[in-house]
Amino acid sequence: MAANAVKCFSQGRYHLLLAFLTIFCIRPSLAQNDFFNAIDVEIETNDSRANEAFSLIGWVTQKVSQGIERPGVLFSRQDRNLNKIETSLFAQLDTAIGKGFGFRISGKAYHDEVYRLNEGIDYSSDETNEFRNRFEVRDFYIEKQYDNGFYFKLGNQILAWGLAEYSRVTDLINTEDQYTFAQQDLEDIRLQVPAALLSYSTGEWTFDGVITYRANKNYTAPIGDEFDQFVALRQAGITIERTSPDTEEEFFFRASTHLSQGDLQFVAGEFNNNALSLEEITAVQSVNPRFQYGQNRMRAFGVAANWADGSWLYFGELGLHLDKAVIPNRDSIFRQLDGWDEKDQVLSVFGVEYNGFRNLLLTFELDSTRTKNHDEFMYADKNQTSFGARLYWTAMNEKLTVVAVRNELANDAGQVSRISADYNWSDAVEVGLLWVDYGSNRDSIFYNFRNNDILQIHLRYNFQN
């Protein structure tokens, strides 16, 4: 795999070399303006900005990514080409309104120039419409902390529950950005959902109740994209349709407390599965059968805890997911005309973090899923096990950050390796490099995505007021 990566990177050297030169040539021009030099200033004690009732932060990011393998004939990009020249702007405003209410709004705008390049790639209209220009409203909420222990938050928000990095056992509320697989950490994958949160703290316990409305589903790649999750079905002539959930409201509850050396939380919820599942097959005898996908209604109960002991942090989760729609094996696709079978599953997580080394944090996580009433029509085994390892290292007075991740997917479905290196050139400028490698066996549902390895560089400029 390494030899192939070197070979295909060499073939794309002109594009990447241009991108590197663009990034690194910025430094001399900024230095000429003394941007990075120390400046003597006098701070006035009556500075009016000290009393400003708002905070604005944001960043502009330029990413250039090279596909270093050939994805294959099923996708729009079939060769080793640039697959991203993305410019994005993120901005977040925090302010106070009324009596004690906080307000936050944030959003992100994207433009990807790769869809304007003429490199012989016949992108689908779905890809161009989805990725060339898009805008997302992220946070959009009001909040208030009351003196009697109540806390209220209403609007588009992230509610990150649970402790696991690679398995959603008790972290059930937020949808995910699945435009790509495993190219970002969990904190960057979560997407905000419209919700109302009411919390009450008493003694050592906090109780959270959440209602969401039209939280939608996980973001998935459009037709023709190299991460199009329905590409194999479309290749077989199957028409894909999507439906909205019958019930738009979702309900969640959490009780959490701090222990002497850790934390404990209990979670329950009734919700629509954020991952799509098959609900119905029609026109079975026609040349183009129709598969209707939606979000099946689920319930879940779980517990999560962690415990610190010196340089070690142990964490675990245990959950029961009821009525989970499960993927059938290939020979049973047309057996379930009324949708995938629904099963109850027991999910567990055990993980450990070690920070005894200087500037180094190591994390290991073992995840397992046991399906009740398992049968021969399921794609996955009755007992599934996956593993994740993460290395987080800082150097050069924390200006350089290196993160390495290795995932062994459940059911021997494949492996994902990711290494990123980010250098904070200054408080405002960051330069980064990302490499992702995929592997999969022929029987895996991820087999079509095994050649989506990438090498990516980025430049980010941060600003605040």
Short mmCIF file of C-alpha atoms in Angstrom, two decimals:
data_model
loop_
_atom_site.label_atom_id
_atom_site.label_comp_id
_atom_site.label_asym_id
_atom_site.label_seq_id
_atom_site.Cartn_x
_atom_site.Cartn_y
_atom_site.Cartn_z
CA MET A 1 0.00 0.00 0.00
CA ALA A 2 2.87 2.39 0.81
CA ALA A 3 4.46 1.78 -2.60
CA ASN A 4 1.18 2.54 -4.34
CA ALA A 5 0.78 5.70 -2.29
CA VAL A 6 4.22 6.94 -3.33
CA LYS A 7 3.58 6.11 -6.96
CA CYS A 8 0.21 7.85 -7.15
CA PHE A 9 1.41 10.82 -5.17
CA SER A 10 4.16 11.24 -7.73
CA GLN A 11 1.58 11.28 -10.51
CA GLY A 12 -0.31 14.06 -8.74
CA ARG A 13 2.83 15.98 -7.75
CA TYR A 14 2.09 19.02 -9.89
CA HIS A 15 -1.22 19.72 -8.16
CA LEU A 16 0.11 19.11 -4.68
CA LEU A 17 3.35 20.99 -5.31
CA LEU A 18 1.33 24.02 -6.40
CA ALA A 19 -0.79 23.76 -3.25
CA PHE A 20 2.29 23.47 -1.01
CA LEU A 21 3.91 26.47 -2.65
CA THR A 22 0.71 28.46 -2.22
CA ILE A 23 0.66 27.73 1.50
CA PHE A 24 4.32 28.18 2.29
CA CYS A 25 4.75 31.27 0.19
CA ILE A 26 2.38 33.06 2.52
CA ARG A 27 4.98 33.23 5.27
CA PRO A 28 7.45 35.65 3.58
CA SER A 29 4.69 38.03 2.55
CA LEU A 30 3.28 38.14 6.06
CA ALA A 31 6.72 38.50 7.60
CA GLN A 32 7.42 41.53 5.45
CA ASN A 33 4.52 43.22 7.21
CA ASP A 34 5.88 42.18 10.64
CA PHE A 35 2.81 40.00 11.16
CA PHE A 36 4.69 37.50 13.31
CA ASN A 37 7.02 39.97 15.03
CA ALA A 38 6.49 41.28 18.54
CA ILE A 39 4.81 44.69 18.61
CA ASP A 40 4.98 47.04 21.57
CA VAL A 41 1.51 48.30 22.39
CA GLU A 42 -0.07 50.17 25.25
CA ILE A 43 -3.41 48.87 26.52
CA GLU A 44 -5.76 51.62 27.59
CA THR A 45 -7.60 50.94 30.83
CA ASN A 46 -10.77 52.47 29.41
CA ASP A 47 -10.80 50.23 26.34
CA SER A 48 -14.42 50.13 25.22
CA ARG A 49 -14.02 46.58 23.89
CA ALA A 50 -13.74 45.27 27.42
CA ASN A 51 -17.44 45.97 27.87
CA GLU A 52 -18.59 44.47 24.59
CA ALA A 53 -21.56 42.15 25.07
CA PHE A 54 -20.69 39.82 22.22
CA SER A 55 -17.94 37.49 21.04
CA LEU A 56 -17.17 36.62 17.42
CA ILE A 57 -14.82 33.83 16.42
CA GLY A 58 -14.25 32.02 13.17
CA TRP A 59 -11.81 30.66 10.65
CA VAL A 60 -11.18 30.36 6.95
CA THR A 61 -9.84 27.01 5.76
CA GLN A 62 -8.38 25.99 2.42
CA LYS A 63 -8.12 22.24 1.79
CA VAL A 64 -6.47 20.53 -1.18
CA SER A 65 -6.85 16.75 -1.36
CA GLN A 66 -5.40 14.20 -3.75
CA GLY A 67 -6.99 10.79 -4.29
CA ILE A 68 -4.00 8.45 -4.31
CA GLU A 69 -5.84 5.36 -5.55
CA ARG A 70 -8.32 4.63 -8.34
CA PRO A 71 -11.84 4.36 -6.81
CA GLY A 72 -13.18 2.35 -9.76
CA VAL A 73 -15.74 2.52 -12.53
CA LEU A 74 -18.71 2.78 -10.17
CA PHE A 75 -17.81 6.36 -9.27
CA SER A 76 -17.48 9.68 -11.08
CA ARG A 77 -13.79 9.94 -10.22
CA GLN A 78 -12.16 6.81 -11.55
CA ASP A 79 -8.49 7.77 -11.54
CA ARG A 80 -5.87 9.33 -9.27
CA ASN A 81 -7.02 12.93 -9.31
CA LEU A 82 -7.58 15.89 -7.07
CA ASN A 83 -10.81 15.24 -5.20
CA LYS A 84 -11.07 18.45 -3.18
CA ILE A 85 -10.10 22.12 -3.51
CA GLU A 86 -12.41 23.30 -0.78
CA THR A 87 -12.56 26.78 0.71
CA SER A 88 -14.73 27.12 3.81
CA LEU A 89 -15.67 29.89 6.22
CA PHE A 90 -16.93 29.24 9.75
CA ALA A 91 -18.21 32.00 12.02
CA GLN A 92 -19.76 31.93 15.49
CA LEU A 93 -21.40 34.79 17.36
CA ASP A 94 -22.17 34.71 21.10
CA THR A 95 -24.11 37.49 22.78
CA ALA A 96 -26.53 38.19 25.59
CA ILE A 97 -30.17 39.08 25.06
CA GLY A 98 -32.92 39.99 27.47
CA LYS A 99 -32.38 39.23 31.16
CA GLY A 100 -29.74 36.56 31.51
CA PHE A 101 -30.34 34.81 28.19
CA GLY A 102 -27.37 33.77 26.10
CA PHE A 103 -27.64 33.53 22.33
CA ARG A 104 -25.37 31.73 19.87
CA ILE A 105 -25.48 31.48 16.12
CA SER A 106 -22.89 29.83 13.91
CA GLY A 107 -22.70 28.69 10.34
CA LYS A 108 -20.35 27.35 7.73
CA ALA A 109 -20.13 28.11 4.02
CA TYR A 110 -18.26 25.93 1.51
CA HIS A 111 -17.04 26.27 -2.04
CA ASP A 112 -15.21 23.42 -3.79
CA GLU A 113 -13.42 24.49 -6.97
CA VAL A 114 -12.66 20.89 -7.95
CA TYR A 115 -16.09 20.71 -9.60
CA ARG A 116 -15.07 23.44 -12.02
CA LEU A 117 -11.84 21.78 -13.12
CA ASN A 118 -11.71 20.00 -16.45
CA GLU A 119 -9.79 16.84 -15.60
CA GLY A 120 -11.93 14.42 -17.56
CA ILE A 121 -14.16 13.66 -14.57
CA ASP A 122 -17.87 13.54 -15.38
CA TYR A 123 -19.31 14.59 -12.04
CA SER A 124 -23.00 13.93 -11.48
CA SER A 125 -25.38 16.86 -11.08
CA ASP A 126 -26.05 15.61 -7.53
CA GLU A 127 -22.38 15.93 -6.62
CA THR A 128 -22.07 19.39 -8.12
CA ASN A 129 -25.27 20.66 -6.51
CA GLU A 130 -24.33 19.23 -3.12
CA PHE A 131 -20.66 20.09 -2.83
CA ARG A 132 -19.70 22.98 -5.11
CA ASN A 133 -21.51 25.59 -3.02
CA ARG A 134 -23.32 24.91 0.24
CA PHE A 135 -24.16 26.58 3.52
CA GLU A 136 -24.96 25.05 6.89
CA VAL A 137 -26.56 26.65 9.92
CA ARG A 138 -24.80 25.04 12.86
CA ASP A 139 -25.62 26.44 16.31
CA PHE A 140 -28.73 28.60 16.63
CA TYR A 141 -30.03 28.62 20.18
CA ILE A 142 -30.85 30.59 23.31
CA GLU A 143 -29.92 29.42 26.82
CA LYS A 144 -30.45 30.48 30.41
CA GLN A 145 -29.09 29.31 33.74
CA TYR A 146 -31.51 29.86 36.62
CA ASP A 147 -30.55 30.32 40.25
CA ASN A 148 -32.72 27.41 41.40
CA GLY A 149 -30.66 24.78 39.54
CA PHE A 150 -32.59 24.76 36.27
CA TYR A 151 -30.91 25.30 32.90
CA PHE A 152 -32.76 25.76 29.61
CA LYS A 153 -31.49 25.59 26.03
CA LEU A 154 -33.66 25.85 22.91
CA GLY A 155 -32.64 25.64 19.27
CA ASN A 156 -30.11 23.99 16.95
CA GLN A 157 -27.46 22.45 19.22
CA ILE A 158 -25.04 19.60 19.88
CA LEU A 159 -25.77 17.29 22.82
CA ALA A 160 -22.70 15.08 23.18
CA TRP A 161 -23.51 12.28 25.58
CA GLY A 162 -21.54 9.10 26.17
CA LEU A 163 -17.81 8.43 26.37
CA ALA A 164 -16.97 6.12 23.45
CA GLU A 165 -15.17 7.39 20.37
CA TYR A 166 -16.13 4.74 17.83
CA SER A 167 -19.47 3.27 18.97
CA ARG A 168 -22.80 5.03 19.52
CA VAL A 169 -24.08 3.33 22.67
CA THR A 170 -25.39 6.26 24.75
CA ASP A 171 -24.40 9.11 22.40
CA LEU A 172 -27.66 8.96 20.44
CA ILE A 173 -28.98 12.44 19.80
CA ASN A 174 -26.93 14.18 17.15
CA THR A 175 -26.78 13.23 13.51
CA GLU A 176 -23.42 12.72 11.80
CA ASP A 177 -21.54 14.03 8.79
CA GLN A 178 -20.90 10.83 6.79
CA TYR A 179 -19.89 12.46 3.52
CA THR A 180 -16.62 10.61 4.07
CA PHE A 181 -15.66 7.69 6.30
CA ALA A 182 -13.21 8.15 9.19
CA GLN A 183 -11.51 11.28 7.85
CA GLN A 184 -12.29 13.32 10.97
CA ASP A 185 -12.63 12.89 14.72
CA LEU A 186 -15.96 12.45 16.47
CA GLU A 187 -16.11 16.07 17.64
CA ASP A 188 -16.07 17.15 13.98
CA ILE A 189 -18.58 14.53 12.82
CA ARG A 190 -21.47 15.49 15.11
CA LEU A 191 -24.10 17.78 13.60
CA GLN A 192 -26.48 20.06 15.44
CA VAL A 193 -30.15 19.11 15.75
CA PRO A 194 -33.22 21.24 16.64
CA ALA A 195 -33.91 20.43 20.28
CA ALA A 196 -35.16 21.68 23.62
CA LEU A 197 -33.00 20.82 26.64
CA LEU A 198 -34.11 21.23 30.26
CA SER A 199 -31.61 20.39 33.00
CA TYR A 200 -31.94 20.38 36.75
CA SER A 201 -29.02 20.06 39.19
CA THR A 202 -29.49 19.05 42.79
CA GLY A 203 -26.74 17.88 45.08
CA GLU A 204 -24.33 15.69 43.12
CA TRP A 205 -26.81 14.82 40.37
CA THR A 206 -27.90 16.49 37.14
CA PHE A 207 -31.03 15.43 35.24
CA ASP A 208 -31.39 16.25 31.53
CA GLY A 209 -34.52 15.96 29.42
CA VAL A 210 -34.36 16.53 25.65
CA ILE A 211 -36.97 16.72 22.90
CA THR A 212 -35.91 17.00 19.27
CA TYR A 213 -38.10 17.75 16.27
CA ARG A 214 -37.23 16.91 12.67
CA ALA A 215 -33.68 16.03 13.58
CA ASN A 216 -33.30 14.42 10.15
CA LYS A 217 -30.76 11.73 9.25
CA ASN A 218 -27.01 11.40 8.84
CA TYR A 219 -25.51 13.31 5.93
CA THR A 220 -24.63 10.85 3.15
CA ALA A 221 -22.72 11.37 -0.08
CA PRO A 222 -24.68 12.05 -3.30
CA ILE A 223 -24.95 9.94 -6.45
CA GLY A 224 -21.58 9.25 -8.07
CA ASP A 225 -19.44 10.43 -5.17
CA GLU A 226 -16.64 8.11 -4.10
CA PHE A 227 -18.46 7.57 -0.78
CA ASP A 228 -21.92 7.06 -2.30
CA GLN A 229 -23.37 4.45 0.06
CA PHE A 230 -25.94 3.24 -2.51
CA VAL A 231 -23.56 2.97 -5.47
CA ALA A 232 -23.75 -0.85 -5.70
CA LEU A 233 -27.56 -0.84 -5.71
CA ARG A 234 -27.71 1.86 -8.37
CA GLN A 235 -25.25 -0.10 -10.48
CA ALA A 236 -27.70 -3.03 -10.31
CA GLY A 237 -30.48 -0.81 -11.68
CA ILE A 238 -32.29 -0.29 -8.38
CA THR A 239 -34.07 3.02 -7.79
CA ILE A 240 -33.49 4.54 -4.35
CA GLU A 241 -36.23 6.53 -2.61
CA ARG A 242 -36.24 8.14 0.83
CA THR A 243 -39.17 8.79 3.18
CA SER A 244 -39.61 10.95 6.27
CA PRO A 245 -40.23 9.36 9.69
CA ASP A 246 -43.84 8.85 10.77
CA THR A 247 -43.02 10.48 14.11
CA GLU A 248 -40.80 13.57 13.99
CA GLU A 249 -40.33 13.98 17.75
CA GLU A 250 -37.58 12.18 19.67
CA PHE A 251 -37.23 11.92 23.46
CA PHE A 252 -34.10 11.47 25.60
CA PHE A 253 -33.33 11.45 29.30
CA ARG A 254 -30.06 11.41 31.22
CA ALA A 255 -29.14 11.28 34.91
CA SER A 256 -25.47 11.97 35.63
CA THR A 257 -23.24 12.47 38.65
CA HIS A 258 -19.59 13.05 39.53
CA LEU A 259 -17.87 10.39 41.62
CA SER A 260 -14.70 10.84 43.67
CA GLN A 261 -12.56 9.58 40.77
CA GLY A 262 -14.90 9.62 37.81
CA ASP A 263 -18.34 10.16 36.30
CA LEU A 264 -21.50 8.09 35.92
CA GLN A 265 -24.51 8.59 33.68
CA PHE A 266 -27.71 6.73 32.82
CA VAL A 267 -29.38 7.36 29.46
CA ALA A 268 -32.73 6.43 27.90
CA GLY A 269 -34.30 7.44 24.61
CA GLU A 270 -36.97 6.85 21.98
CA PHE A 271 -35.79 8.08 18.61
CA ASN A 272 -35.50 7.61 14.87
CA ASN A 273 -32.34 5.79 13.81
CA ASN A 274 -30.04 8.33 12.16
CA ALA A 275 -28.84 5.69 9.70
CA LEU A 276 -31.18 4.81 6.85
CA SER A 277 -32.71 1.33 6.65
CA LEU A 278 -34.85 -0.40 4.05
CA GLU A 279 -38.60 -0.06 4.63
CA GLU A 280 -40.15 -1.51 1.49
CA ILE A 281 -39.33 -3.03 -1.91
CA THR A 282 -41.75 -2.46 -4.79
CA ALA A 283 -41.75 -3.30 -8.50
CA VAL A 284 -39.74 -6.41 -7.72
CA GLN A 285 -40.37 -8.02 -11.11
CA SER A 286 -39.46 -4.90 -13.11
CA VAL A 287 -36.10 -3.99 -14.61
CA ASN A 288 -35.75 -1.23 -11.99
CA PRO A 289 -37.00 -2.36 -8.57
CA ARG A 290 -37.67 0.44 -6.09
CA PHE A 291 -36.06 0.43 -2.65
CA GLN A 292 -37.65 2.78 -0.14
CA TYR A 293 -35.36 3.83 2.72
CA GLY A 294 -36.28 5.58 5.95
CA GLN A 295 -35.44 5.81 9.65
CA ASN A 296 -36.79 3.04 11.82
CA ARG A 297 -38.11 3.91 15.29
CA MET A 298 -35.92 2.67 18.14
CA ARG A 299 -35.59 2.72 21.90
CA ALA A 300 -32.39 2.56 23.93
CA PHE A 301 -31.25 2.29 27.54
CA GLY A 302 -27.65 2.60 28.63
CA VAL A 303 -25.08 3.43 31.27
CA ALA A 304 -21.66 5.05 30.84
CA ALA A 305 -18.90 5.62 33.38
CA ASN A 306 -15.24 6.52 33.70
CA TRP A 307 -12.70 6.20 36.50
CA ALA A 308 -9.33 7.91 36.88
CA ASP A 309 -6.35 6.29 38.60
CA GLY A 310 -3.08 8.17 38.34
CA SER A 311 -2.01 8.30 34.69
CA TRP A 312 -4.82 5.93 33.67
CA LEU A 313 -8.41 6.70 32.74
CA TYR A 314 -10.79 3.78 32.27
CA PHE A 315 -14.15 4.21 30.57
CA GLY A 316 -17.00 1.94 29.57
CA GLU A 317 -20.54 1.85 28.25
CA LEU A 318 -23.28 -0.75 28.22
CA GLY A 319 -26.52 -0.35 26.33
CA LEU A 320 -29.62 -2.14 25.08
CA HIS A 321 -30.93 -0.98 21.68
CA LEU A 322 -34.41 -2.23 20.87
CA ASP A 323 -35.96 -2.65 17.39
CA LYS A 324 -32.77 -1.92 15.45
CA ALA A 325 -33.13 -2.58 11.70
CA VAL A 326 -30.26 -4.88 10.68
CA ILE A 327 -28.61 -5.26 7.27
CA PRO A 328 -29.33 -8.58 5.50
CA ASN A 329 -26.72 -10.59 3.64
CA ARG A 330 -26.54 -10.28 -0.14
CA ASP A 331 -28.56 -13.41 -0.80
CA SER A 332 -31.44 -12.15 1.36
CA ILE A 333 -31.92 -8.66 -0.07
CA PHE A 334 -35.14 -9.49 -1.92
CA ARG A 335 -36.42 -11.77 0.83
CA GLN A 336 -37.51 -8.83 3.01
CA LEU A 337 -40.02 -6.97 0.84
CA ASP A 338 -41.51 -5.19 3.85
CA GLY A 339 -38.18 -3.90 5.11
CA TRP A 340 -35.23 -5.16 7.08
CA ASP A 341 -35.78 -7.29 10.13
CA GLU A 342 -35.64 -5.50 13.47
CA LYS A 343 -33.58 -6.98 16.27
CA ASP A 344 -32.60 -6.13 19.83
CA GLN A 345 -28.89 -5.58 20.40
CA VAL A 346 -26.64 -5.38 23.45
CA LEU A 347 -23.73 -2.99 22.92
CA SER A 348 -20.69 -2.62 25.16
CA VAL A 349 -17.54 -0.53 25.21
CA PHE A 350 -14.37 -0.79 27.24
CA GLY A 351 -11.58 1.74 26.82
CA VAL A 352 -8.47 3.05 28.50
CA GLU A 353 -6.44 6.24 28.19
CA TYR A 354 -2.83 6.60 29.36
CA ASN A 355 -1.14 9.98 29.77
CA GLY A 356 2.00 8.91 31.65
CA PHE A 357 4.29 9.91 28.78
CA ARG A 358 5.30 13.50 28.24
CA ASN A 359 3.08 15.27 25.68
CA LEU A 360 1.56 11.93 24.64
CA LEU A 361 -1.95 10.55 25.12
CA LEU A 362 -2.75 6.96 24.14
CA THR A 363 -6.33 5.69 23.84
CA PHE A 364 -7.53 2.14 23.19
CA GLU A 365 -11.17 1.15 22.77
CA LEU A 366 -12.82 -2.25 22.33
CA ASP A 367 -16.44 -2.30 21.12
CA SER A 368 -18.80 -5.24 20.86
CA THR A 369 -22.36 -5.84 19.66
CA ARG A 370 -24.44 -8.93 20.41
CA THR A 371 -27.66 -9.39 18.40
CA LYS A 372 -30.53 -11.25 19.99
CA ASN A 373 -32.55 -13.73 17.91
CA HIS A 374 -29.80 -13.78 15.30
CA ASP A 375 -30.57 -15.69 12.09
CA GLU A 376 -28.79 -16.77 8.92
CA PHE A 377 -30.27 -13.92 6.89
CA MET A 378 -28.22 -11.22 8.66
CA TYR A 379 -25.07 -9.77 7.15
CA ALA A 380 -23.30 -9.38 10.49
CA ASP A 381 -22.35 -12.14 12.91
CA LYS A 382 -24.23 -12.65 16.12
CA ASN A 383 -21.25 -11.28 18.07
CA GLN A 384 -19.36 -8.40 16.47
CA THR A 385 -16.15 -6.87 17.77
CA SER A 386 -14.29 -3.78 16.64
CA PHE A 387 -11.20 -2.01 17.90
CA GLY A 388 -9.82 1.52 17.82
CA ALA A 389 -6.47 2.98 18.87
CA ARG A 390 -5.56 6.67 18.98
CA LEU A 391 -2.26 8.46 19.55
CA TYR A 392 -2.26 12.18 20.38
CA TRP A 393 1.17 13.83 20.59
CA THR A 394 2.21 17.46 20.93
CA ALA A 395 5.66 19.01 20.51
CA MET A 396 7.47 22.31 19.96
CA ASN A 397 5.71 23.98 22.85
CA GLU A 398 2.39 22.51 21.65
CA LYS A 399 2.68 24.18 18.26
CA LEU A 400 2.82 20.77 16.55
CA THR A 401 0.04 18.23 17.05
CA VAL A 402 0.17 14.72 15.60
CA VAL A 403 -2.84 12.38 15.74
CA ALA A 404 -2.69 8.77 14.55
CA VAL A 405 -5.78 6.53 14.48
CA ARG A 406 -6.24 2.87 13.61
CA ASN A 407 -9.68 1.25 13.36
CA GLU A 408 -10.40 -2.44 12.92
CA LEU A 409 -14.02 -2.53 11.78
CA ALA A 410 -16.57 -5.00 13.11
CA ASN A 411 -17.18 -8.31 11.37
CA ASP A 412 -13.68 -8.18 9.80
CA ALA A 413 -15.17 -5.61 7.40
CA GLY A 414 -11.92 -3.72 6.97
CA GLN A 415 -9.42 -1.29 8.43
CA VAL A 416 -8.96 2.47 8.43
CA SER A 417 -5.69 4.23 9.25
CA ARG A 418 -5.39 7.99 9.63
CA ILE A 419 -2.47 10.28 10.45
CA SER A 420 -2.73 14.05 10.75
CA ALA A 421 -0.07 16.65 11.58
CA ASP A 422 -1.07 20.25 12.37
CA TYR A 423 1.38 23.07 13.01
CA ASN A 424 0.30 26.34 14.63
CA TRP A 425 2.45 28.80 12.77
CA SER A 426 1.03 31.55 14.96
CA ASP A 427 -2.09 32.19 17.01
CA ALA A 428 -3.92 32.88 13.76
CA VAL A 429 -2.37 30.56 11.16
CA GLU A 430 -2.34 26.76 11.10
CA VAL A 431 -0.94 24.40 8.45
CA GLY A 432 -1.90 20.73 8.35
CA LEU A 433 -1.34 17.44 6.56
CA LEU A 434 -3.71 14.44 6.54
CA TRP A 435 -3.25 10.90 5.20
CA VAL A 436 -6.03 8.29 5.23
CA ASP A 437 -5.75 4.67 4.09
CA TYR A 438 -8.63 2.20 3.67
CA GLY A 439 -8.58 -1.58 3.48
CA SER A 440 -11.39 -4.09 3.04
CA ASN A 441 -12.00 -7.70 2.08
CA ARG A 442 -14.14 -8.69 -0.88
CA ASP A 443 -17.15 -9.79 1.20
CA SER A 444 -17.38 -6.52 3.12
CA ILE A 445 -20.06 -3.87 2.59
CA PHE A 446 -17.16 -1.40 2.54
CA TYR A 447 -15.35 -3.15 -0.32
CA ASN A 448 -16.33 -0.54 -2.93
CA PHE A 449 -14.63 2.19 -0.85
CA ARG A 450 -11.28 0.46 -0.33
CA ASN A 451 -9.51 2.68 -2.91
CA ASN A 452 -10.52 6.04 -1.42
CA ASP A 453 -7.12 6.75 0.16
CA ILE A 454 -6.27 10.45 0.26
CA LEU A 455 -3.43 12.85 1.00
CA GLN A 456 -4.64 16.29 2.02
CA ILE A 457 -3.08 19.59 3.04
CA HIS A 458 -4.84 22.55 4.58
CA LEU A 459 -4.23 26.15 5.59
CA ARG A 460 -6.42 27.73 8.26
CA TYR A 461 -6.68 31.34 9.39
CA ASN A 462 -8.40 32.02 12.71
CA PHE A 463 -9.97 35.31 13.70
CA GLN A 464 -11.83 36.65 16.70
CA ASN A 465 -13.32 39.83 18.06
#
